């Protein structure tokens, strides 16, 4: 992990991640290959040209500086992947956010975290139970993470606000959502910790919430679901947690209540049945709240052996289509070395020719 980034490099990294077509995966590849934000920015035009398209519009240094100043005026700060204090468990996932904006007590990031999520239209009994769970966990040193949505999320934050809660929001730090949680959001930004991936001024849209959910799942050693419909965002969070190798737990409910179907389905599929805070702590005892050494962006690496040529680009392009294909399958079918495939995909992504999907899949843009 970097010992600390100088102001010029922080500005370059912010410009890089705010550049269109550069998401967390592309950012990670660029940083590993070029070693710094400044070097990656300089390489973008050539990489996009090799991918067969025009370079994306890179934000100016003034624009990035304005964002940093705006966050500071709000009382927040940027935290870049690779800087001291970046959440270690979140750092382990492939789609870890290159930069977070934080407001509140950053020392809470040192605590082991547990996510509690669930239905927005939760029953009164489920809201009470979620609040009790969160209170019990926070009193015993756990940081309770949720998404500040109505229902179960709100109950989890209310139950843990006195001892340790963290809210991950889908918009910018200055956006209040939902409106009825304005007082709670401001309280969390003072006594707890508020986290956003989007820059200030961003209003939450439907597409933002799955990205928010991956952060919730990535921050926590385990995810607890308290009431959820079978196709809800809470189940998306739980499945992401499973993909990240974290514990998935669920509170059982009546088969007659549609709001319990998602939790009962998770239990049937192998999630741990939860009836108390003690059950959660016992389930996570092998992890014990410890966090692995953060990976960061890694040291600068030499370019992979054998740069991609036009024949490799053509072979990979022929295998791609509108249906998302796992990158592992692309490597297998093309017979091309994995580093070369990853570099070609990066070129295509910067050229605006492909789109990345969850689960390490890619497709042609239609």
Coordinates of C-alpha atoms in Angstrom, one line a residue:
X1 CA 0.0 0.0 0.0
X2 CA 1.2 3.5 -0.8
X3 CA 2.6 5.4 2.2
X4 CA 0.7 8.4 1.1
X5 CA 0.0 10.2 -2.2
X6 CA 1.2 13.6 -3.1
X7 CA -1.4 16.2 -4.1
X8 CA -0.5 16.0 -7.8
X9 CA -0.9 12.3 -7.9
X10 CA -4.2 12.5 -6.0
X11 CA -5.4 15.0 -8.6
X12 CA -4.3 12.7 -11.5
X13 CA -6.0 9.7 -10.0
X14 CA -9.3 11.6 -9.6
X15 CA -9.1 12.8 -13.2
X16 CA -8.5 9.2 -14.3
X17 CA -11.5 7.7 -12.4
X18 CA -13.8 10.5 -13.5
X19 CA -12.9 9.9 -17.2
X20 CA -15.7 8.3 -19.2
X21 CA -15.4 4.6 -19.9
X22 CA -13.0 4.0 -17.0
X23 CA -14.6 2.0 -14.3
X24 CA -13.0 0.2 -11.3
X25 CA -11.6 -2.7 -13.4
X26 CA -10.1 -0.5 -16.1
X27 CA -8.7 1.8 -13.4
X28 CA -7.0 -1.2 -11.7
X29 CA -5.5 -2.5 -14.9
X30 CA -4.2 1.0 -15.8
X31 CA -2.6 1.6 -12.4
X32 CA -1.0 -1.8 -12.3
X33 CA 0.4 -1.3 -15.8
X34 CA 1.6 2.3 -15.5
X35 CA 2.1 2.7 -11.8
X36 CA 0.7 6.2 -11.4
X37 CA -2.4 8.2 -12.4
X38 CA -0.3 10.7 -14.3
X39 CA 1.3 8.0 -16.5
X40 CA -2.0 6.3 -17.1
X41 CA -3.6 9.6 -18.2
X42 CA -0.8 10.1 -20.7
X43 CA -1.3 6.6 -22.1
X44 CA -5.1 6.8 -22.7
X45 CA -5.0 8.3 -26.2
X46 CA -2.7 5.6 -27.6
X47 CA -4.6 2.8 -25.9
X48 CA -7.9 4.0 -27.3
X49 CA -6.4 4.3 -30.7
X50 CA -5.1 0.7 -30.6
X51 CA -8.6 -0.3 -29.5
X52 CA -10.1 1.3 -32.7
X53 CA -11.7 4.4 -31.2
X54 CA -11.3 7.9 -30.1
X55 CA -9.9 8.6 -26.6
X56 CA -12.4 9.5 -23.9
X57 CA -12.6 13.1 -22.8
X58 CA -10.3 13.5 -19.8
X59 CA -11.6 15.9 -17.1
X60 CA -9.3 18.9 -16.6
X61 CA -7.2 19.4 -13.5
X62 CA -9.4 22.4 -12.7
X63 CA -12.5 20.2 -12.7
X64 CA -10.9 17.6 -10.4
X65 CA -9.6 20.3 -8.2
X66 CA -13.1 21.8 -8.0
X67 CA -14.5 18.5 -6.9
X68 CA -11.9 18.1 -4.1
X69 CA -12.6 21.6 -2.9
X70 CA -16.4 20.9 -2.9
X71 CA -15.9 17.8 -0.8
X72 CA -13.8 19.7 1.6
X73 CA -16.4 22.4 2.0
X74 CA -18.9 19.8 2.8
X75 CA -16.6 18.6 5.6
X76 CA -15.6 15.4 3.8
X77 CA -12.5 14.0 2.2
X78 CA -11.4 11.8 -0.7
X79 CA -9.8 8.4 0.1
X80 CA -8.0 6.7 -2.8
X81 CA -7.4 3.0 -3.1
X82 CA -3.8 2.5 -2.2
X83 CA -3.8 5.2 0.5
X84 CA -3.5 4.4 4.3
X85 CA -6.9 3.8 5.8
X86 CA -8.7 2.4 2.7
X87 CA -11.0 -0.4 4.0
X88 CA -9.0 -3.6 3.8
X89 CA -11.9 -6.0 3.1
X90 CA -13.2 -3.7 0.4
X91 CA -9.8 -3.6 -1.1
X92 CA -9.9 -7.3 -1.7
X93 CA -12.7 -7.3 -4.3
X94 CA -11.9 -6.9 -8.0
X95 CA -14.4 -4.0 -8.4
X96 CA -13.2 -2.0 -5.4
X97 CA -13.9 1.7 -5.8
X98 CA -10.8 3.6 -6.9
X99 CA -11.9 6.6 -4.7
X100 CA -14.4 7.0 -1.9
X101 CA -15.7 10.3 -0.4
X102 CA -16.1 10.2 3.3
X103 CA -17.8 12.3 5.9
X104 CA -17.7 11.6 9.6
X105 CA -15.6 9.5 12.0
X106 CA -13.0 7.7 9.8
X107 CA -11.7 5.7 12.8
X108 CA -14.8 3.5 12.5
X109 CA -13.1 2.0 9.4
X110 CA -10.7 0.2 11.8
X111 CA -13.6 -1.9 13.2
X112 CA -14.8 -5.2 11.9
X113 CA -18.0 -4.6 9.9
X114 CA -21.2 -6.4 9.4
X115 CA -23.9 -5.5 6.8
X116 CA -27.6 -5.5 7.7
X117 CA -30.0 -5.0 4.7
X118 CA -33.6 -5.8 3.9
X119 CA -37.0 -4.7 2.6
X120 CA -38.0 -1.1 2.3
X121 CA -41.6 -2.0 3.1
X122 CA -40.6 -4.2 6.0
X123 CA -43.1 -5.3 8.6
X124 CA -43.1 -3.7 12.0
X125 CA -41.7 -6.9 13.6
X126 CA -38.8 -7.0 11.2
X127 CA -37.9 -3.4 11.7
X128 CA -37.8 -3.9 15.5
X129 CA -35.7 -7.0 15.1
X130 CA -33.2 -5.3 12.8
X131 CA -32.9 -2.4 15.2
X132 CA -32.2 -4.9 18.1
X133 CA -29.7 -6.8 16.0
X134 CA -27.8 -3.7 15.0
X135 CA -27.8 -2.4 18.6
X136 CA -26.4 -5.7 20.0
X137 CA -23.7 -5.9 17.4
X138 CA -22.5 -2.3 17.7
X139 CA -22.5 -2.5 21.5
X140 CA -20.0 -5.4 21.1
X141 CA -17.6 -3.5 18.8
X142 CA -19.0 -4.3 15.4
X143 CA -19.5 -1.5 12.8
X144 CA -23.0 -1.9 11.3
X145 CA -23.1 -1.1 7.5
X146 CA -26.2 -0.5 5.5
X147 CA -27.6 1.7 2.7
X148 CA -29.7 4.3 4.4
X149 CA -32.8 3.1 2.5
X150 CA -36.3 3.0 4.1
X151 CA -37.3 0.1 6.3
X152 CA -34.6 -2.3 7.4
X153 CA -31.6 -0.1 6.5
X154 CA -33.0 2.8 8.5
X155 CA -33.7 0.5 11.5
X156 CA -30.1 -0.9 11.3
X157 CA -28.6 2.6 11.4
X158 CA -31.0 3.8 14.2
X159 CA -30.1 0.8 16.3
X160 CA -26.3 1.3 15.9
X161 CA -25.9 5.1 15.6
X162 CA -24.8 5.4 19.3
X163 CA -22.0 2.9 19.0
X164 CA -21.0 2.6 15.4
X165 CA -22.8 2.8 12.1
X166 CA -21.8 3.5 8.5
X167 CA -24.1 4.4 5.6
X168 CA -23.2 3.8 2.0
X169 CA -25.3 6.1 -0.3
X170 CA -26.0 5.9 -4.0
X171 CA -25.6 9.6 -4.7
X172 CA -23.1 12.3 -3.7
X173 CA -22.4 13.3 -0.1
X174 CA -24.6 16.4 -0.5
X175 CA -27.6 14.5 -1.7
X176 CA -30.3 13.5 0.9
X177 CA -32.1 10.3 0.0
X178 CA -34.7 9.3 0.9
X179 CA -35.9 12.8 2.0
X180 CA -37.4 11.5 5.3
X181 CA -34.0 10.3 6.4
X182 CA -32.4 13.8 6.2
X183 CA -32.0 14.1 10.0
X184 CA -30.6 10.5 10.2
X185 CA -28.2 11.1 7.3
X186 CA -26.8 14.3 9.0
X187 CA -26.5 12.4 12.3
X188 CA -24.5 9.6 10.6
X189 CA -22.3 12.2 8.9
X190 CA -21.5 13.5 12.4
X191 CA -21.5 10.6 14.8
X192 CA -21.0 7.7 12.3
X193 CA -19.5 7.6 8.8
X194 CA -21.1 8.4 5.5
X195 CA -19.6 7.0 2.3
X196 CA -20.3 7.8 -1.4
X197 CA -18.6 6.6 -4.6
X198 CA -20.1 9.3 -6.8
X199 CA -19.0 12.9 -6.7
X200 CA -21.0 15.7 -5.0
X201 CA -24.0 16.8 -6.9
X202 CA -24.9 13.3 -8.1
X203 CA -28.5 12.4 -7.6
X204 CA -29.2 8.7 -7.1
X205 CA -30.6 6.8 -10.1
X206 CA -31.7 3.2 -10.4
X207 CA -28.4 2.2 -12.0
X208 CA -26.4 3.5 -9.0
X209 CA -27.9 1.2 -6.4
X210 CA -26.3 -2.1 -7.6
X211 CA -22.9 -0.3 -7.4
X212 CA -23.8 0.9 -3.9
X213 CA -24.7 -2.7 -2.9
X214 CA -21.3 -4.1 -4.0
X215 CA -19.6 -1.6 -1.6
X216 CA -21.9 -2.6 1.3
X217 CA -21.1 -6.3 0.7
X218 CA -17.4 -5.6 0.1
X219 CA -16.9 -3.6 3.3
X220 CA -18.4 -6.3 5.6
X221 CA -17.2 -9.7 6.8
X222 CA -20.8 -10.9 6.4
X223 CA -24.2 -9.7 5.3
X224 CA -27.4 -10.3 7.2
X225 CA -30.8 -10.1 5.3
X226 CA -33.9 -9.2 7.3
X227 CA -37.0 -9.6 5.1
X228 CA -36.5 -9.4 1.3
X229 CA -38.5 -10.2 -1.8
X230 CA -36.9 -12.8 -4.1
X231 CA -35.7 -10.3 -6.7
X232 CA -34.8 -7.4 -4.4
X233 CA -31.7 -5.4 -4.1
X234 CA -31.1 -7.0 -0.7
X235 CA -30.7 -10.4 -2.4
X236 CA -28.3 -8.8 -4.9
X237 CA -26.2 -7.6 -1.9
X238 CA -26.3 -11.1 -0.4
X239 CA -25.2 -12.8 -3.6
X240 CA -22.4 -10.3 -4.1
X241 CA -21.3 -11.1 -0.5
X242 CA -21.2 -14.7 -1.4
X243 CA -19.2 -14.0 -4.6
X244 CA -16.7 -12.1 -2.4
X245 CA -16.3 -15.1 -0.1
X246 CA -18.1 -13.5 2.8
X247 CA -20.7 -15.1 5.1
X248 CA -24.4 -14.7 4.0
X249 CA -27.0 -14.9 6.8
X250 CA -30.7 -14.5 6.8
X251 CA -33.6 -14.2 9.3
X252 CA -36.3 -16.7 8.6
X253 CA -39.9 -15.6 8.2
X254 CA -43.4 -16.8 7.7
X255 CA -44.0 -18.6 4.3
X256 CA -47.3 -16.6 4.2
X257 CA -45.5 -13.3 4.1
X258 CA -44.0 -12.4 0.6
X259 CA -41.5 -10.2 2.3
X260 CA -39.9 -13.3 3.9
X261 CA -39.6 -15.3 0.7
X262 CA -36.2 -13.9 -0.2
X263 CA -34.7 -14.8 3.2
X264 CA -36.2 -18.2 3.2
X265 CA -34.8 -18.8 -0.2
X266 CA -31.3 -17.8 0.9
X267 CA -31.5 -20.2 3.9
X268 CA -32.6 -23.0 1.5
X269 CA -29.6 -22.2 -0.6
X270 CA -27.2 -22.4 2.3
X271 CA -27.3 -19.1 4.1
X272 CA -26.9 -19.2 7.9
X273 CA -30.1 -18.9 9.8
X274 CA -30.0 -16.0 12.2
X275 CA -32.1 -15.5 15.3
X276 CA -29.9 -13.2 17.4
X277 CA -26.8 -11.0 17.5
X278 CA -25.0 -14.0 19.1
X279 CA -25.7 -16.1 16.1
X280 CA -24.1 -13.6 13.8
X281 CA -21.0 -13.3 16.0
X282 CA -20.7 -17.1 16.2
X283 CA -21.0 -17.4 12.4
X284 CA -18.2 -14.9 12.0
X285 CA -16.0 -16.2 14.7
X286 CA -13.5 -17.9 12.3
X287 CA -13.0 -14.5 10.7
X288 CA -13.0 -12.9 14.1
X289 CA -13.4 -9.4 12.6
X290 CA -9.7 -9.5 11.5
X291 CA -8.9 -8.0 8.2
X292 CA -6.4 -9.2 5.7
X293 CA -3.5 -7.0 4.6
X294 CA -4.7 -4.5 2.1
X295 CA -3.6 -5.2 -1.5
X296 CA -3.8 -1.6 -2.7
X297 CA -3.1 -0.9 -6.4
X298 CA 0.1 -2.9 -6.2
X299 CA 3.6 -1.9 -7.3
X300 CA 4.2 -0.8 -10.9
X301 CA 4.4 -3.9 -13.1
X302 CA 6.4 -4.4 -16.3
X303 CA 4.3 -4.6 -19.4
X304 CA 3.1 -8.2 -20.1
X305 CA 5.3 -10.2 -22.4
X306 CA 4.3 -9.8 -26.0
X307 CA 2.2 -6.8 -26.8
X308 CA -1.1 -7.5 -28.5
X309 CA -1.1 -7.3 -32.3
X310 CA -3.9 -6.9 -34.8
X311 CA -4.4 -10.6 -35.2
X312 CA -5.0 -11.0 -31.4
X313 CA -7.4 -8.1 -31.4
X314 CA -9.3 -9.6 -34.3
X315 CA -9.5 -13.0 -32.7
X316 CA -10.9 -11.6 -29.5
X317 CA -13.3 -9.3 -31.3
X318 CA -14.6 -12.3 -33.3
X319 CA -15.5 -14.1 -30.0
X320 CA -17.4 -11.1 -28.5
X321 CA -21.0 -10.3 -29.1
X322 CA -24.0 -8.7 -27.5
X323 CA -24.3 -11.5 -25.0
X324 CA -21.9 -11.1 -22.0
X325 CA -19.1 -13.7 -22.1
X326 CA -16.9 -14.6 -19.1
X327 CA -13.3 -13.4 -19.6
X328 CA -12.0 -16.8 -18.5
X329 CA -14.0 -18.3 -21.4
X330 CA -12.7 -15.7 -23.8
X331 CA -9.1 -16.6 -22.8
X332 CA -9.9 -20.4 -23.1
X333 CA -11.5 -20.1 -26.6
X334 CA -9.0 -17.6 -28.0
X335 CA -5.9 -19.5 -26.8
X336 CA -4.3 -16.1 -26.2
X337 CA -2.4 -15.4 -23.0
X338 CA -4.5 -13.9 -20.2
X339 CA -2.4 -10.7 -19.8
X340 CA -2.7 -10.0 -23.6
X341 CA -6.5 -10.6 -23.5
X342 CA -6.8 -8.2 -20.5
X343 CA -4.8 -5.6 -22.4
X344 CA -6.9 -5.9 -25.5
X345 CA -10.1 -5.6 -23.5
X346 CA -8.7 -2.5 -21.8
X347 CA -8.0 -1.0 -25.3
X348 CA -11.5 -1.9 -26.5
X349 CA -13.1 -0.5 -23.3
X350 CA -11.2 2.8 -23.6
X351 CA -12.3 3.0 -27.3
X352 CA -15.9 2.5 -26.2
X353 CA -16.4 -0.8 -28.0
X354 CA -17.1 -3.1 -25.1
X355 CA -19.0 -3.1 -21.8
X356 CA -18.1 -4.8 -18.6
X357 CA -20.7 -6.7 -16.6
X358 CA -20.9 -8.3 -13.1
X359 CA -19.1 -11.6 -12.6
X360 CA -16.1 -10.8 -14.8
X361 CA -18.0 -10.8 -18.1
X362 CA -17.8 -8.5 -21.2
X363 CA -19.9 -7.8 -24.3
X364 CA -19.8 -5.6 -27.4
X365 CA -21.6 -2.4 -27.0
X366 CA -24.8 -2.4 -29.1

